[in-house]
Amino acid sequence: MPNLAALKAANERRWANARITRKATFTPAAKKLVANKARYQAVEALTGVPWWFIAVVHNRESGADFRGVLHNGEKILGTGKKTKLVPKGRGPFTTWEEAAVDALKNCGPYAAKNKDWSVGGTLTLLEQYNGLGYFNKGLPSPYVWAGTDQYSKGKYVADGKFDANAVDQQLGCAGLILAMEAIDPSIAFGRGTVSVTPIATAPAPVASEKPGIWATLWRAVRGKDASVDTTAEKPRPGLHPNGNIVIYDQQAMLSSKGYTEVGQPDGLMGGRTVNAIRAFRSENGLPPRDTIDAKFTAALASAGPRQVARARVEATASDLRENGNTQVAALDSFGWVGKLLLGGGLLGGADQTGILNKATDTLQSAQDTLGTVTTVFTTIIGIAQWCFAHWWMFALGGGIYIVFRVAMAILNMVVLFRRGFVTDGSK
């Protein structure tokens, strides 16, 4: 049996001395992984595995392509197919998150069961993810160390076939973690051990035939209702195709308890969801994190309605103006257009214009010779003359419409602020 304690010690020593040798390649890859932090955090919330661990495995297995499952990078999502490579027979899966949870919980090395997230423990777990063939040869694993000065050559080019001179061109997990730490200082070993509280979700629907008319009548005679399928999954309107139902349910609960900055539930861990999580944590005495963990889940389930500050509940448009709300300021500027039109219309109503009178007289004098054609033109000019003469009515109507629409828009901004969708009066 491999001496994992010795491997952990060796990986700790390598980490202490490791330097990236392909920085120009590591940096863009690390930025891409950090940019997708929210999706990895969604899986962390369900497994307890640090998001950055999931990210580097994802990059190693599929080049951080969310079409490839975390197990081995096979692109089987939504196809109804199962994995053909090791681990074989996993799936089928609909979403990347679903597959990732399976890979971490149900497949070796069972990362979701790991309790040692120290440097040595984490790097050894990553090496186990790919196999311990290199350790058995006394070599650093390129799965972990490729692209750093801790690895030079040696690679399994096929299952069971080792080439001592082959060089692994992929980016190793240790170098990726180093590059990611430079971008996101929150990444640190020893963190991420999360005891996840199981969240009740609706079971998958079970197909059942509708009872026939005779069966229904017979049950009615016996005093029993026809069988009802109670296993149907509850509807989740707005759930994104790649959304996670656990995150969706947490979003819905946040919204129902007054944290409306979460927006419309969609199952994705986006910026608005992170803001709502931060707000809930801050207001309920939880550690300042961006993730859904066991304490968060328990606190949200037992929390009452959000206590909204009186200043927010009673906020007015004037309050938003005083706070420098840019949207209200823009609406106010546009409102002046309506006010000018309204004022001009009121002034113009007292003075009728005489434009086109001469044109009408000229056509009237030639009416005998032009006949019907002149009559038509006279009618057209008469309509145009009426419009010019009553321009103030159009200005008045347009001004009233613009002023009304601006007032309604400002009122809507006030409502959004009171409900929490606009969380800062200055924005």
Short mmCIF file of C-alpha atoms in Angstrom, two decimals:
data_model
loop_
_atom_site.label_atom_id
_atom_site.label_comp_id
_atom_site.label_asym_id
_atom_site.label_seq_id
_atom_site.Cartn_x
_atom_site.Cartn_y
_atom_site.Cartn_z
CA MET A 1 0.00 0.00 0.00
CA PRO A 2 1.43 3.43 -0.92
CA ASN A 3 2.91 5.43 1.93
CA LEU A 4 0.68 8.52 1.67
CA ALA A 5 2.36 10.18 4.64
CA ALA A 6 5.66 10.14 2.74
CA LEU A 7 3.95 11.49 -0.38
CA LYS A 8 2.36 14.32 1.61
CA ALA A 9 5.72 15.26 3.05
CA ALA A 10 7.35 15.20 -0.39
CA ASN A 11 4.61 17.39 -1.87
CA GLU A 12 4.95 19.88 0.98
CA ARG A 13 8.67 20.19 0.27
CA ARG A 14 8.04 20.63 -3.45
CA TRP A 15 5.42 23.30 -2.80
CA ALA A 16 7.79 25.26 -0.58
CA ASN A 17 10.36 25.39 -3.38
CA ALA A 18 8.14 25.43 -6.48
CA ARG A 19 8.46 28.17 -9.09
CA ILE A 20 6.35 28.53 -12.22
CA THR A 21 8.35 28.10 -15.44
CA ARG A 22 5.56 28.93 -17.91
CA LYS A 23 3.99 32.05 -16.41
CA ALA A 24 2.75 33.35 -19.77
CA THR A 25 0.65 30.19 -20.09
CA PHE A 26 -0.46 29.85 -16.48
CA THR A 27 -1.75 33.41 -16.00
CA PRO A 28 -4.50 33.37 -18.69
CA ALA A 29 -5.64 29.93 -17.54
CA ALA A 30 -5.76 31.08 -13.92
CA LYS A 31 -7.79 34.17 -14.85
CA LYS A 32 -10.31 32.00 -16.66
CA LEU A 33 -10.71 29.73 -13.65
CA VAL A 34 -11.13 32.63 -11.22
CA ALA A 35 -13.69 34.22 -13.56
CA ASN A 36 -15.81 31.05 -13.20
CA LYS A 37 -15.47 31.03 -9.41
CA ALA A 38 -19.25 31.22 -8.87
CA ARG A 39 -19.89 27.96 -10.72
CA TYR A 40 -17.17 26.16 -8.79
CA GLN A 41 -18.52 27.58 -5.54
CA ALA A 42 -21.93 26.12 -6.34
CA VAL A 43 -20.33 22.66 -6.34
CA GLU A 44 -18.32 23.51 -3.21
CA ALA A 45 -21.60 24.26 -1.45
CA LEU A 46 -22.83 20.76 -2.26
CA THR A 47 -19.65 18.79 -1.59
CA GLY A 48 -17.42 20.70 0.81
CA VAL A 49 -14.53 20.57 -1.67
CA PRO A 50 -12.77 23.96 -2.05
CA TRP A 51 -13.79 25.70 -5.25
CA TRP A 52 -10.20 26.22 -6.37
CA PHE A 53 -9.47 22.48 -6.06
CA ILE A 54 -12.48 21.80 -8.31
CA ALA A 55 -11.27 24.47 -10.74
CA VAL A 56 -7.76 23.05 -11.24
CA VAL A 57 -9.11 19.52 -11.70
CA HIS A 58 -11.59 20.89 -14.22
CA ASN A 59 -8.78 22.57 -16.14
CA ARG A 60 -6.65 19.45 -16.10
CA GLU A 61 -9.44 17.10 -17.18
CA SER A 62 -11.17 19.22 -19.83
CA GLY A 63 -9.28 22.49 -20.26
CA ALA A 64 -11.96 24.22 -18.13
CA ASP A 65 -14.56 23.45 -20.80
CA PHE A 66 -17.95 23.18 -19.09
CA ARG A 67 -19.10 20.78 -21.78
CA GLY A 68 -16.71 18.19 -20.35
CA VAL A 69 -17.52 16.28 -17.15
CA LEU A 70 -15.19 16.60 -14.17
CA HIS A 71 -14.57 12.84 -14.11
CA ASN A 72 -12.47 12.74 -17.29
CA GLY A 73 -13.53 15.55 -19.64
CA GLU A 74 -15.90 13.48 -21.79
CA LYS A 75 -18.53 15.66 -23.48
CA ILE A 76 -21.64 13.67 -22.63
CA LEU A 77 -23.80 16.33 -20.93
CA GLY A 78 -27.38 16.25 -22.14
CA THR A 79 -26.74 13.31 -24.48
CA GLY A 80 -28.15 10.58 -22.28
CA LYS A 81 -24.82 8.75 -22.52
CA LYS A 82 -22.53 7.45 -19.79
CA THR A 83 -18.77 7.81 -19.48
CA LYS A 84 -16.65 5.38 -21.49
CA LEU A 85 -13.31 6.31 -19.96
CA VAL A 86 -12.24 5.77 -16.35
CA PRO A 87 -14.35 6.08 -14.31
CA LYS A 88 -16.60 4.14 -16.70
CA GLY A 89 -20.38 4.05 -16.57
CA ARG A 90 -21.01 7.34 -14.77
CA GLY A 91 -24.08 9.29 -15.75
CA PRO A 92 -26.00 10.23 -17.70
CA PHE A 93 -25.86 13.86 -16.60
CA THR A 94 -27.79 16.96 -17.60
CA THR A 95 -25.61 19.71 -16.13
CA TRP A 96 -21.92 20.13 -15.43
CA GLU A 97 -22.65 20.79 -11.76
CA GLU A 98 -24.56 17.51 -11.45
CA ALA A 99 -21.65 15.60 -12.97
CA ALA A 100 -19.10 17.41 -10.79
CA VAL A 101 -20.93 16.46 -7.59
CA ASP A 102 -20.97 12.82 -8.71
CA ALA A 103 -17.25 12.88 -9.53
CA LEU A 104 -16.32 14.32 -6.14
CA LYS A 105 -18.72 12.27 -4.02
CA ASN A 106 -19.00 8.93 -5.75
CA CYS A 107 -15.71 8.38 -7.59
CA GLY A 108 -12.16 7.85 -6.35
CA PRO A 109 -10.36 9.44 -4.65
CA TYR A 110 -13.67 10.64 -3.10
CA ALA A 111 -12.61 14.24 -2.60
CA ALA A 112 -15.86 15.11 -0.82
CA LYS A 113 -14.81 12.82 2.05
CA ASN A 114 -11.39 14.42 2.44
CA LYS A 115 -10.70 16.20 5.74
CA ASP A 116 -7.08 17.20 5.16
CA TRP A 117 -6.84 20.39 3.09
CA SER A 118 -3.32 21.20 4.15
CA VAL A 119 -0.67 21.72 1.46
CA GLY A 120 0.50 18.12 1.56
CA GLY A 121 -3.00 16.69 1.90
CA THR A 122 -4.45 18.71 -0.97
CA LEU A 123 -1.61 18.11 -3.42
CA THR A 124 -1.58 14.40 -2.61
CA LEU A 125 -5.34 14.22 -3.21
CA LEU A 126 -4.78 15.84 -6.60
CA GLU A 127 -2.10 13.27 -7.39
CA GLN A 128 -4.47 10.47 -6.37
CA TYR A 129 -7.04 11.88 -8.76
CA ASN A 130 -4.69 10.92 -11.61
CA GLY A 131 -3.15 7.83 -9.99
CA LEU A 132 -0.01 7.08 -7.98
CA GLY A 133 2.10 5.62 -10.79
CA TYR A 134 4.63 8.46 -10.62
CA PHE A 135 4.98 8.18 -6.85
CA ASN A 136 5.69 4.48 -7.23
CA LYS A 137 8.56 5.44 -9.56
CA GLY A 138 9.85 8.08 -7.14
CA LEU A 139 8.95 10.91 -9.54
CA PRO A 140 6.87 14.09 -9.16
CA SER A 141 3.53 13.78 -10.90
CA PRO A 142 3.12 16.08 -13.92
CA TYR A 143 -0.61 16.15 -13.14
CA VAL A 144 0.41 18.28 -10.15
CA TRP A 145 3.81 19.74 -11.04
CA ALA A 146 3.99 20.22 -14.84
CA GLY A 147 4.96 23.79 -15.69
CA THR A 148 7.00 24.24 -12.52
CA ASP A 149 10.65 23.67 -11.73
CA GLN A 150 9.69 20.57 -9.73
CA TYR A 151 9.03 18.60 -12.94
CA SER A 152 11.25 18.08 -15.97
CA LYS A 153 10.21 14.96 -17.88
CA GLY A 154 8.60 11.55 -17.67
CA LYS A 155 5.01 10.81 -18.60
CA TYR A 156 2.55 7.97 -18.98
CA VAL A 157 1.70 8.28 -22.68
CA ALA A 158 -0.95 5.54 -22.45
CA ASP A 159 -2.49 3.37 -19.76
CA GLY A 160 0.40 1.47 -18.19
CA LYS A 161 2.95 2.81 -20.73
CA PHE A 162 5.58 5.15 -19.28
CA ASP A 163 7.98 7.20 -21.44
CA ALA A 164 10.91 8.55 -19.42
CA ASN A 165 11.67 11.25 -22.00
CA ALA A 166 8.15 12.49 -22.74
CA VAL A 167 7.27 15.91 -21.34
CA ASP A 168 3.74 16.75 -20.17
CA GLN A 169 2.66 19.96 -21.93
CA GLN A 170 -0.50 20.48 -19.86
CA LEU A 171 -0.55 22.85 -16.91
CA GLY A 172 -0.06 21.15 -13.56
CA CYS A 173 -2.48 21.75 -10.71
CA ALA A 174 0.13 23.16 -8.31
CA GLY A 175 1.24 25.82 -10.79
CA LEU A 176 -2.40 26.74 -11.42
CA ILE A 177 -3.01 27.19 -7.70
CA LEU A 178 0.07 29.41 -7.45
CA ALA A 179 -1.15 31.54 -10.38
CA MET A 180 -4.69 31.73 -8.99
CA GLU A 181 -3.45 32.81 -5.55
CA ALA A 182 -1.83 35.84 -7.20
CA ILE A 183 -5.24 36.82 -8.62
CA ASP A 184 -7.52 35.83 -5.73
CA PRO A 185 -5.85 36.18 -2.29
CA SER A 186 -8.78 34.35 -0.63
CA ILE A 187 -7.37 31.04 -1.89
CA ALA A 188 -5.52 29.32 0.93
CA PHE A 189 -4.76 25.79 2.06
CA GLY A 190 -6.38 24.61 5.22
CA ARG A 191 -9.67 26.23 4.21
CA GLY A 192 -12.69 24.80 2.51
CA THR A 193 -13.58 21.94 4.84
CA VAL A 194 -17.34 22.45 4.81
CA SER A 195 -19.88 20.20 6.45
CA VAL A 196 -22.76 20.52 4.04
CA THR A 197 -26.26 20.24 5.42
CA PRO A 198 -28.37 18.16 3.04
CA ILE A 199 -31.03 20.34 1.47
CA ALA A 200 -34.34 18.73 0.79
CA THR A 201 -35.22 18.72 -2.85
CA ALA A 202 -38.15 17.27 -4.67
CA PRO A 203 -37.60 13.69 -5.88
CA ALA A 204 -37.49 12.96 -9.56
CA PRO A 205 -40.93 12.46 -11.09
CA VAL A 206 -42.05 8.85 -11.42
CA ALA A 207 -44.11 7.96 -14.44
CA SER A 208 -47.54 6.61 -13.54
CA GLU A 209 -50.51 5.78 -15.68
CA LYS A 210 -53.74 7.66 -15.16
CA PRO A 211 -56.47 5.40 -13.74
CA GLY A 212 -59.19 4.45 -16.19
CA ILE A 213 -62.83 5.35 -15.79
CA TRP A 214 -63.81 1.96 -14.33
CA ALA A 215 -60.97 2.08 -11.82
CA THR A 216 -62.02 5.58 -10.83
CA LEU A 217 -65.67 4.52 -10.36
CA TRP A 218 -64.62 1.47 -8.37
CA ARG A 219 -62.49 3.60 -6.03
CA ALA A 220 -65.39 6.02 -5.64
CA VAL A 221 -67.67 3.15 -4.61
CA ARG A 222 -65.05 1.92 -2.15
CA GLY A 223 -64.56 5.46 -0.84
CA LYS A 224 -60.98 5.78 -2.04
CA ASP A 225 -59.61 8.33 -4.43
CA ALA A 226 -57.75 7.40 -7.55
CA SER A 227 -54.01 7.20 -7.02
CA VAL A 228 -52.29 10.54 -7.23
CA ASP A 229 -48.68 10.95 -8.25
CA THR A 230 -47.16 12.91 -5.38
CA THR A 231 -43.60 12.58 -6.60
CA ALA A 232 -43.77 15.18 -9.33
CA GLU A 233 -40.92 17.65 -9.13
CA LYS A 234 -42.00 21.08 -8.02
CA PRO A 235 -41.90 23.72 -10.75
CA ARG A 236 -38.97 26.13 -10.80
CA PRO A 237 -39.85 28.90 -13.27
CA GLY A 238 -36.81 30.68 -14.67
CA LEU A 239 -34.35 27.87 -13.84
CA HIS A 240 -31.37 28.22 -16.21
CA PRO A 241 -30.51 25.13 -18.31
CA ASN A 242 -27.17 25.03 -16.48
CA GLY A 243 -28.68 26.13 -13.18
CA ASN A 244 -28.43 24.22 -9.92
CA ILE A 245 -31.74 23.45 -8.20
CA VAL A 246 -30.20 23.80 -4.73
CA ILE A 247 -28.94 27.30 -5.54
CA TYR A 248 -32.33 28.08 -7.13
CA ASP A 249 -34.16 27.07 -3.95
CA GLN A 250 -31.79 29.15 -1.82
CA GLN A 251 -32.32 32.14 -4.13
CA ALA A 252 -36.09 31.73 -3.85
CA MET A 253 -35.86 31.55 -0.05
CA LEU A 254 -33.66 34.64 0.09
CA SER A 255 -36.16 36.54 -2.05
CA SER A 256 -39.16 35.38 0.01
CA LYS A 257 -37.51 36.63 3.20
CA GLY A 258 -36.86 40.11 1.84
CA TYR A 259 -33.41 39.81 0.23
CA THR A 260 -34.79 40.89 -3.12
CA GLU A 261 -31.39 42.01 -4.36
CA VAL A 262 -30.95 38.34 -5.28
CA GLY A 263 -33.12 39.02 -8.34
CA GLN A 264 -35.08 36.36 -10.23
CA PRO A 265 -34.04 32.85 -9.12
CA ASP A 266 -32.19 31.04 -11.94
CA GLY A 267 -29.94 28.51 -10.20
CA LEU A 268 -26.72 30.32 -11.12
CA MET A 269 -24.29 31.79 -8.60
CA GLY A 270 -24.05 35.27 -10.12
CA GLY A 271 -23.16 38.66 -8.71
CA ARG A 272 -26.67 39.45 -7.42
CA THR A 273 -26.84 36.13 -5.59
CA VAL A 274 -23.44 36.77 -4.01
CA ASN A 275 -24.62 40.23 -2.90
CA ALA A 276 -27.73 38.73 -1.30
CA ILE A 277 -25.64 36.06 0.45
CA ARG A 278 -23.28 38.73 1.79
CA ALA A 279 -26.21 40.84 3.01
CA PHE A 280 -27.85 37.90 4.77
CA ARG A 281 -24.58 36.86 6.39
CA SER A 282 -23.87 40.41 7.56
CA GLU A 283 -27.34 40.86 9.05
CA ASN A 284 -27.44 37.44 10.73
CA GLY A 285 -23.99 37.29 12.33
CA LEU A 286 -22.44 34.76 9.94
CA PRO A 287 -18.80 34.83 8.75
CA PRO A 288 -18.31 37.11 5.70
CA ARG A 289 -18.15 34.62 2.83
CA ASP A 290 -19.65 34.36 -0.64
CA THR A 291 -20.71 30.74 -0.36
CA ILE A 292 -23.67 28.63 0.70
CA ASP A 293 -22.48 26.39 3.54
CA ALA A 294 -24.11 24.46 6.35
CA LYS A 295 -24.38 27.42 8.74
CA PHE A 296 -25.82 29.63 6.01
CA THR A 297 -28.41 27.02 5.03
CA ALA A 298 -29.50 26.46 8.63
CA ALA A 299 -29.66 30.19 9.40
CA LEU A 300 -31.68 30.97 6.27
CA ALA A 301 -34.14 28.16 6.98
CA SER A 302 -34.83 29.48 10.49
CA ALA A 303 -34.66 33.22 9.75
CA GLY A 304 -37.75 35.35 9.84
CA PRO A 305 -38.64 38.16 7.41
CA ARG A 306 -35.87 40.68 6.81
CA GLN A 307 -36.00 43.69 9.06
CA VAL A 308 -35.89 46.60 6.64
CA ALA A 309 -34.66 49.93 7.94
CA ARG A 310 -37.36 52.58 8.37
CA ALA A 311 -35.32 54.98 6.24
CA ARG A 312 -35.55 52.55 3.33
CA VAL A 313 -39.26 51.77 3.81
CA GLU A 314 -40.18 55.46 3.93
CA ALA A 315 -37.74 56.62 1.24
CA THR A 316 -38.99 59.16 -1.28
CA ALA A 317 -37.76 60.45 -4.62
CA SER A 318 -36.27 63.43 -2.77
CA ASP A 319 -34.22 61.05 -0.63
CA LEU A 320 -32.83 59.36 -3.72
CA ARG A 321 -31.99 62.76 -5.23
CA GLU A 322 -30.19 63.79 -2.05
CA ASN A 323 -28.18 60.57 -2.17
CA GLY A 324 -27.13 61.37 -5.73
CA ASN A 325 -29.02 58.57 -7.49
CA THR A 326 -27.85 58.86 -11.11
CA GLN A 327 -30.93 57.18 -12.60
CA VAL A 328 -33.32 59.61 -10.92
CA ALA A 329 -31.09 62.50 -12.03
CA ALA A 330 -31.27 61.28 -15.64
CA LEU A 331 -35.06 60.98 -15.43
CA ASP A 332 -35.27 64.49 -13.99
CA SER A 333 -33.25 65.84 -16.92
CA PHE A 334 -35.54 64.15 -19.41
CA GLY A 335 -38.55 65.41 -17.50
CA TRP A 336 -37.56 68.98 -18.32
CA VAL A 337 -38.25 68.24 -21.99
CA GLY A 338 -41.83 67.42 -21.12
CA LYS A 339 -42.14 70.48 -18.91
CA LEU A 340 -40.90 72.75 -21.72
CA LEU A 341 -43.35 71.24 -24.17
CA LEU A 342 -46.13 71.56 -21.65
CA GLY A 343 -45.29 75.22 -20.99
CA GLY A 344 -45.01 75.99 -24.69
CA GLY A 345 -48.34 74.36 -25.37
CA LEU A 346 -50.05 76.41 -22.70
CA LEU A 347 -48.62 79.65 -24.09
CA GLY A 348 -49.38 78.71 -27.69
CA GLY A 349 -52.99 78.02 -26.90
CA ALA A 350 -53.64 81.76 -26.61
CA ASP A 351 -52.37 82.59 -30.06
CA GLN A 352 -53.64 81.04 -33.29
CA THR A 353 -51.28 81.14 -36.29
CA GLY A 354 -52.29 82.40 -39.76
CA ILE A 355 -49.85 80.30 -41.81
CA LEU A 356 -51.06 79.01 -45.21
CA ASN A 357 -53.93 81.57 -45.51
CA LYS A 358 -52.41 83.05 -48.69
CA ALA A 359 -51.98 79.61 -50.20
CA THR A 360 -55.64 78.92 -49.62
CA ASP A 361 -56.73 82.23 -51.26
CA THR A 362 -54.59 81.54 -54.31
CA LEU A 363 -56.10 78.13 -54.84
CA GLN A 364 -59.59 79.49 -54.28
CA SER A 365 -59.15 82.00 -57.15
CA ALA A 366 -58.19 79.19 -59.51
CA GLN A 367 -60.90 76.85 -58.36
CA ASP A 368 -63.08 77.38 -61.48
CA THR A 369 -60.34 76.13 -63.76
CA LEU A 370 -58.87 73.41 -61.58
CA GLY A 371 -62.17 72.03 -60.41
CA THR A 372 -62.05 68.91 -58.35
CA VAL A 373 -58.25 68.78 -58.15
CA THR A 374 -58.15 72.18 -56.46
CA THR A 375 -60.84 71.12 -54.03
CA VAL A 376 -58.72 68.17 -52.95
CA PHE A 377 -55.62 70.32 -52.46
CA THR A 378 -57.69 72.88 -50.57
CA THR A 379 -58.84 70.17 -48.20
CA ILE A 380 -55.28 68.94 -47.63
CA ILE A 381 -54.00 72.44 -47.00
CA GLY A 382 -56.92 73.07 -44.69
CA ILE A 383 -55.94 70.07 -42.60
CA ALA A 384 -52.30 71.17 -42.53
CA GLN A 385 -53.40 74.69 -41.61
CA TRP A 386 -55.46 73.34 -38.74
CA CYS A 387 -52.49 71.34 -37.48
CA PHE A 388 -50.18 74.35 -37.63
CA ALA A 389 -52.80 76.53 -36.03
CA HIS A 390 -53.25 74.06 -33.18
CA TRP A 391 -49.61 72.99 -32.68
CA TRP A 392 -49.93 73.94 -29.06
CA MET A 393 -52.36 71.07 -28.55
CA PHE A 394 -49.78 68.56 -29.74
CA ALA A 395 -47.12 70.17 -27.55
CA LEU A 396 -49.49 70.12 -24.59
CA GLY A 397 -50.33 66.44 -25.08
CA GLY A 398 -46.71 65.44 -25.63
CA GLY A 399 -45.58 67.37 -22.57
CA ILE A 400 -48.23 65.77 -20.37
CA TYR A 401 -47.23 62.29 -21.65
CA ILE A 402 -43.50 62.81 -21.02
CA VAL A 403 -44.02 64.32 -17.55
CA PHE A 404 -46.34 61.42 -16.65
CA ARG A 405 -43.92 58.75 -17.89
CA VAL A 406 -40.97 60.31 -16.06
CA ALA A 407 -42.98 60.56 -12.84
CA MET A 408 -43.95 56.88 -13.11
CA ALA A 409 -40.35 55.87 -13.77
CA ILE A 410 -39.14 57.78 -10.69
CA LEU A 411 -41.91 56.22 -8.62
CA ASN A 412 -40.78 52.80 -9.84
CA MET A 413 -37.21 53.61 -8.77
CA VAL A 414 -38.48 54.48 -5.29
CA VAL A 415 -40.40 51.19 -5.09
CA LEU A 416 -37.32 49.22 -6.21
CA PHE A 417 -35.21 50.99 -3.58
CA ARG A 418 -37.73 50.25 -0.84
CA ARG A 419 -37.88 46.57 -1.84
CA GLY A 420 -34.10 46.24 -1.99
CA PHE A 421 -33.55 45.81 -5.74
CA VAL A 422 -31.72 49.13 -5.70
CA THR A 423 -29.43 48.62 -2.74
CA ASP A 424 -27.59 51.95 -2.86
CA GLY A 425 -29.37 55.26 -3.13
CA SER A 426 -26.47 56.70 -5.10
CA LYS A 427 -26.79 54.20 -7.99
#
